[in-house]
Amino acid sequence: MKLSSSVFALLCLIFEIVSIALFLRGFFPVPVKSSFSAKSKLTDFPAEPHTGDGVNSSRAPAPLFRRVVLLLIDALRQDFVFGSDGRRFMPYTRHVLERGSSHSFTAKARPPTVTMPRIKALTTGSIPGFIDVVMNLNSPALLEDNLIWQAKSAGKRIIFYGDDTWVRLFPKHFMEHDGTTSFFVSDYTEVDNNVTRHLDGTLKRDDWDILILHYLGLDHIGHISGPHSSLIGPKLTEMDDIIKKIHSSLISKESEGTLPNLLVVCGDHGMSETGSHGGSSDAEINTPLVLISPAFRRKAGLEEPEVLEQVDLPPTLALALGLPVSQNSVGRLIPAVFEDSSLRDQLRLLQINGHQLSRLLRDSNPAFHKEDGYEQFRVAEKAHGSWMKLYMDGNTSEVLSNMGKKVLKQYLEALKAMSSALSRQLGNYDMYSMIMGMILILQVLVLLVLAMPEALSREAVVDVPLASSLLSLPFCLLCVLGSALHVLVCTSAGGPCYLCSLPWLLVFSVILFSSAFMCALGAMAMRRIPSSSKTPAKGCAWTLSELDTLLLIGTVGHTLSLASSSFIEEEHQTWYFLLNTLCLAVFQDVCRKYFREQRGRGEEMDGKYFRDPRGEEEDEDEKRASSGMSSRWEKWLALVTPLMTLACCRLLRALNHTGVQWAHLPDFGHWLNSGDHKPFLSVLSVLSLVLIFLLVQRHCSLVSKIALALGMLGVYSYRAAVGNVLFPWQHSSRTVSKGTVEARFVYVFVLGILFTGVKDLLRSQVMSSAGDSGRLKSRGLWEVYSGVVLLVALLFRAHNLPTLACCLLIQTIMAQFIWKKMHYDAAQTTIMHYWFGQAFFYFQGNSNNIGTVDISVGFVGLESYVEAPAVFLTALSTYAGPLLWACHLLCHLSSERDRAVMGLGHGSYCFALLRSIPVVFYVVLVTSLRYHLFIWSVFSPKLLYEAMHTLITTAVCLFFTFMDQERSARP
Amino acid sequence: MWDVEIRGMASAHAIIASSIFMATVMPAVLLENFSVYGTHMVWLYCVAGSVAVVNIAVFWLLGISPPTKKNTLSYKINRLSRSCLYFLLSCLFFHSVVVMYGAPLLESALETFSLAVLLSTLTTLRCLCILGPNVQAWIRVFSRDGAMSVWDTSLQITTGCSVIGAWLGAFPIPLDWDRPWQVWPISCTLGATTGFLTGLVAAPVWIHWHRKQLTYKLK
Ligand SMILES: [Zn+2]
Ligand SMILES: [Zn+2]
């Protein structure tokens, strides 16, 4: 089967995406779920031992509290309350903690420390899987059993004010609600006033049982200016006043004869030293949990807060309110809350919690008998039985209470063991799917490497002997072997495995395909071996220049660096480093070219032939013909270009600090966004937009130019409407809006420009004269490119517009003075573009942490959340860097007349290879490091990023193939 | 002829290498609480100073430097001042390159500049000693196949090794091991010095190994 290089690369990438999807399916564990029934019921409670079979036997102990106020302060870090900040800014809370009747804990949130999964954890008690975050960016209604549902069906009246994620998660659950959107991260007063304005009225009323308040301001301050900002103090004081208000109101409502009230103050996650969250650093996972109620004993002083899991709160709250514990909760009771209840009640509550955990363990783990906790719980339940027998007999001696305490201890240990067993369960992998995915992806890489000489040849055609291998004997043998293995794996009782649950026909076709692939690989390898052994001299003639060596070392070195978690966290450093070295190498190349020229023509031509065996001289002649003045200018410009690129990169590097270790250092982006510097930001955005316009309009038609200019105006007015920048003739009277109209205005122009470009591309196909069609086609490509640029300009935050401008500037000057003049071949140019794309991915503020994905981009120009456009826009803006560089490569390669025929094929092949090498290495690495300490916090987010990047590259290759086909179809 | 030159170079390199060892050992004996990590700047300038002095002395004595045509005092002073200027320029050049690579601009400017001084000592100073302040000669030596003598080749090798050593030395910085040698710029200076020593050892060996292929054009 003969394929052109671009089609070959595209097919490889598509195949790779499918294999990665299979691998991911096996890698990310399915959340622990109980299979028993949809929701827990009160009647599911186990019978209390030795109380007879009456109705009362399965009754829960009476509730402890009448009303609960849950005050959730987003991104409340542990030291904001317990540390020095707390002492300074939260005097009332500290007083209550030290002298009042309260309990304080440090609750550990599980990564990913993002608001939505944290809310899920706080209400269901389960630990949302990592994949949940990615799959549920839109947070649809929570169907799982949860505390809110339980409270509602028990007839409790719930009021909610705060982040509207809750309203989306629990539609129709609240008697009254007012959701504030976390849309405008730059606003940190309005979001909180929106909650507080309801507070006085609600606290006076008597018609509610549960009040939930979710304050977002602190989180927004963190995102804007970090945890040490001067804004944090006043915000904490504001929160302190709210706590004081609620607490005094609850106390004043307290009356004899009714149950006491409870105030819970907690954070959903912490805040890293940069003010972001999502990862698993101590500052992000440690949150305070404060329970205040007259039911508790008064404290003598502030004790070191006990450490517990965030998921321990929901079962505690449920049982304290007399509700069933949610089905999938993996948390355990907080014993301190119940320490004043009778021993019988305490044992009973622990029994209920343990029963629920043991049932969850039984349902989710086939080998539950081997778990220590399960056995311990059975023993404790027996001991509980004998204690109850004594108790019912009316024994009140010391023996009874001692024995009771022993049972209590046994229960607590059993709960702890079961809870940790369930959490550990999240680390179970579906090895069969993972290994299959890995084998497939390895096959793709081997195929790509084997095809390298053919794919990079002048013809750019790869011959894959697929048809002949279908008839061979090894193919049949492999098929039989594969089927036998599949049956063997699926019949042997292992963990749950995805491939076994697939229909038989599908699996068989996968086996067929994979075996055919294997045979084709074998045939190709056989073809290579004799040819290489026959002509060893040919290999030696293939010398590497310094630049080639650097590109090779860089690719290999970057791939190897993925093995270290620090290098993944700081991957941007690797790319900046490589990019700088690349610029210096290019600089050295330029110097060599122009300075040797001075020393004499003959020698210079020698060097020329050495570097470029194809000897493209036309443009050399052109240069000689042109005046000496312009060539001198050209020389200096060519010399300055790499240095200018270096300077641009250094500036961009200071714009957004990412990663982990140095991310907290103040960067220019924060400075611009800090409110006081709005005029600077406005001027900078205007300059960037003008520069972007000037750079991008050169190759477009007049209509597109006008559309582009209007689009740029639209981008600025959108930013002004959202409140990021100042509008010159409009003062602060303007209210902040969503800017929907402005954004849609820009979308219209983006679509218009894209439409013009595609129209030009199509028209170029039916043109008769080759020269005209070539020009039209190149114009069409540039128009598509400028449409993408305009869209990206709209999506980028205002402080990131210089990144886009620098990107275009570097592309322009590098193309003009380096790539066109230095005679780099298509493969070298592609690798350089890939490196630049990678570096720009990090320049725009991304990192290998899910937390840095800017989800608010998905709302640009939309009134409400619509999944498809939101996901598309988010992906586009996150991968804008690599995408723009790939687009530029396409435009650049097709504008080169002489080598365009195979240039596109080589380009897309190189893209596929460059993407496959790290992906394959990383997949193998992640499989072997699956029990690493950082697997969930560092390695898995990176895996998702790699998968997403491969998907984007596939889309780019599709476009490449499309352009390449058009050309080869032409006679 | 060949063997004599190579042997001469090997001994010159041995002297330079031993001067680096002396610069590390001597202060440790003479100064109190001296350590390579703790008082890194002292170590750095010791090494830079001793390498500079030994280089100048060795090349003066051996007479490798290009013969000066005019022997007047003013010409000598002119050459000397130009050499100093080039050295300073090369320090600034290395400093700006290191800043381009991401070193903080203002915060630890002294450390960065010291690294630049060390790199200049290891590379530019040797160029000045061997080739003199003659940019055309430098360009010739550092372009492909431009070496005209054993010393030119050795210069290529040691310079390349020092720069690559400093380049490699930057790799451990992002690791979260919290070791004393990860502090900026210790790993880079250590890398540069190690690279330089490697170059000193590698140059005679490499030239000896390839003496059949090496054919220098006569000056
Ligand atoms: Zn949050
Ligand atoms: Zn946040």
PDB file of N, CA and C in Angstrom, chain A residues 549-574:
ATOM      1  N   THR A 549      22.552  18.158  15.271  1.00  0.00           N
ATOM      2  CA  THR A 549      22.910  17.523  16.537  1.00  0.00           C
ATOM      3  C   THR A 549      22.090  18.116  17.664  1.00  0.00           C
ATOM      4  N   LEU A 550      21.977  19.443  17.654  1.00  0.00           N
ATOM      5  CA  LEU A 550      21.228  20.102  18.721  1.00  0.00           C
ATOM      6  C   LEU A 550      19.767  19.664  18.694  1.00  0.00           C
ATOM      7  N   LEU A 551      19.176  19.635  17.504  1.00  0.00           N
ATOM      8  CA  LEU A 551      17.765  19.258  17.401  1.00  0.00           C
ATOM      9  C   LEU A 551      17.563  17.831  17.896  1.00  0.00           C
ATOM     10  N   LEU A 552      18.509  16.971  17.549  1.00  0.00           N
ATOM     11  CA  LEU A 552      18.408  15.568  17.981  1.00  0.00           C
ATOM     12  C   LEU A 552      18.553  15.461  19.491  1.00  0.00           C
ATOM     13  N   ILE A 553      19.618  16.100  20.016  1.00  0.00           N
ATOM     14  CA  ILE A 553      19.865  16.032  21.459  1.00  0.00           C
ATOM     15  C   ILE A 553      18.690  16.631  22.221  1.00  0.00           C
ATOM     16  N   GLY A 554      18.182  17.750  21.713  1.00  0.00           N
ATOM     17  CA  GLY A 554      17.053  18.388  22.387  1.00  0.00           C
ATOM     18  C   GLY A 554      15.852  17.483  22.455  1.00  0.00           C
ATOM     19  N   THR A 555      15.501  16.858  21.322  1.00  0.00           N
ATOM     20  CA  THR A 555      14.334  15.982  21.312  1.00  0.00           C
ATOM     21  C   THR A 555      14.515  14.822  22.277  1.00  0.00           C
ATOM     22  N   VAL A 556      15.674  14.175  22.200  1.00  0.00           N
ATOM     23  CA  VAL A 556      15.914  13.024  23.068  1.00  0.00           C
ATOM     24  C   VAL A 556      15.978  13.475  24.527  1.00  0.00           C
ATOM     25  N   GLY A 557      16.694  14.576  24.765  1.00  0.00           N
ATOM     26  CA  GLY A 557      16.850  15.049  26.134  1.00  0.00           C
ATOM     27  C   GLY A 557      15.530  15.427  26.757  1.00  0.00           C
ATOM     28  N   HIS A 558      14.687  16.110  26.003  1.00  0.00           N
ATOM     29  CA  HIS A 558      13.384  16.478  26.548  1.00  0.00           C
ATOM     30  C   HIS A 558      12.573  15.242  26.870  1.00  0.00           C
ATOM     31  N   THR A 559      12.613  14.255  25.978  1.00  0.00           N
ATOM     32  CA  THR A 559      11.858  13.030  26.220  1.00  0.00           C
ATOM     33  C   THR A 559      12.338  12.357  27.502  1.00  0.00           C
ATOM     34  N   LEU A 560      13.662  12.283  27.670  1.00  0.00           N
ATOM     35  CA  LEU A 560      14.182  11.626  28.868  1.00  0.00           C
ATOM     36  C   LEU A 560      13.840  12.422  30.125  1.00  0.00           C
ATOM     37  N   SER A 561      13.782  13.741  29.990  1.00  0.00           N
ATOM     38  CA  SER A 561      13.536  14.559  31.180  1.00  0.00           C
ATOM     39  C   SER A 561      12.148  14.305  31.756  1.00  0.00           C
ATOM     40  N   LEU A 562      11.249  13.724  30.959  1.00  0.00           N
ATOM     41  CA  LEU A 562       9.901  13.472  31.466  1.00  0.00           C
ATOM     42  C   LEU A 562       9.894  12.430  32.575  1.00  0.00           C
ATOM     43  N   ALA A 563      11.016  11.717  32.734  1.00  0.00           N
ATOM     44  CA  ALA A 563      11.051  10.686  33.764  1.00  0.00           C
ATOM     45  C   ALA A 563      11.119  11.282  35.158  1.00  0.00           C
ATOM     46  N   SER A 564      11.413  12.574  35.266  1.00  0.00           N
ATOM     47  CA  SER A 564      11.563  13.167  36.590  1.00  0.00           C
ATOM     48  C   SER A 564      10.384  14.086  36.874  1.00  0.00           C
ATOM     49  N   SER A 565       9.809  13.942  38.048  1.00  0.00           N
ATOM     50  CA  SER A 565       8.624  14.743  38.349  1.00  0.00           C
ATOM     51  C   SER A 565       8.952  16.229  38.396  1.00  0.00           C
ATOM     52  N   SER A 566      10.175  16.562  38.837  1.00  0.00           N
ATOM     53  CA  SER A 566      10.525  17.995  38.868  1.00  0.00           C
ATOM     54  C   SER A 566      10.585  18.562  37.467  1.00  0.00           C
ATOM     55  N   PHE A 567      11.127  17.769  36.539  1.00  0.00           N
ATOM     56  CA  PHE A 567      11.234  18.282  35.176  1.00  0.00           C
ATOM     57  C   PHE A 567       9.869  18.377  34.522  1.00  0.00           C
ATOM     58  N   ILE A 568       8.921  17.567  34.963  1.00  0.00           N
ATOM     59  CA  ILE A 568       7.565  17.726  34.416  1.00  0.00           C
ATOM     60  C   ILE A 568       6.953  18.999  34.972  1.00  0.00           C
ATOM     61  N   GLU A 569       7.129  19.202  36.276  1.00  0.00           N
ATOM     62  CA  GLU A 569       6.587  20.429  36.862  1.00  0.00           C
ATOM     63  C   GLU A 569       7.221  21.665  36.241  1.00  0.00           C
ATOM     64  N   GLU A 570       8.494  21.562  35.921  1.00  0.00           N
ATOM     65  CA  GLU A 570       9.214  22.723  35.391  1.00  0.00           C
ATOM     66  C   GLU A 570       9.519  22.526  33.909  1.00  0.00           C
ATOM     67  N   GLU A 571       8.602  21.915  33.176  1.00  0.00           N
ATOM     68  CA  GLU A 571       8.912  21.598  31.781  1.00  0.00           C
ATOM     69  C   GLU A 571       9.170  22.865  30.980  1.00  0.00           C
ATOM     70  N   HIS A 572       8.500  23.955  31.368  1.00  0.00           N
ATOM     71  CA  HIS A 572       8.732  25.193  30.630  1.00  0.00           C
ATOM     72  C   HIS A 572      10.208  25.566  30.633  1.00  0.00           C
ATOM     73  N   GLN A 573      10.901  25.284  31.745  1.00  0.00           N
ATOM     74  CA  GLN A 573      12.340  25.615  31.791  1.00  0.00           C
ATOM     75  C   GLN A 573      13.087  24.848  30.714  1.00  0.00           C
ATOM     76  N   THR A 574      12.748  23.555  30.553  1.00  0.00           N
ATOM     77  CA  THR A 574      13.411  22.756  29.536  1.00  0.00           C
ATOM     78  C   THR A 574      13.237  23.390  28.169  1.00  0.00           C
TER      79      THR A 574
END
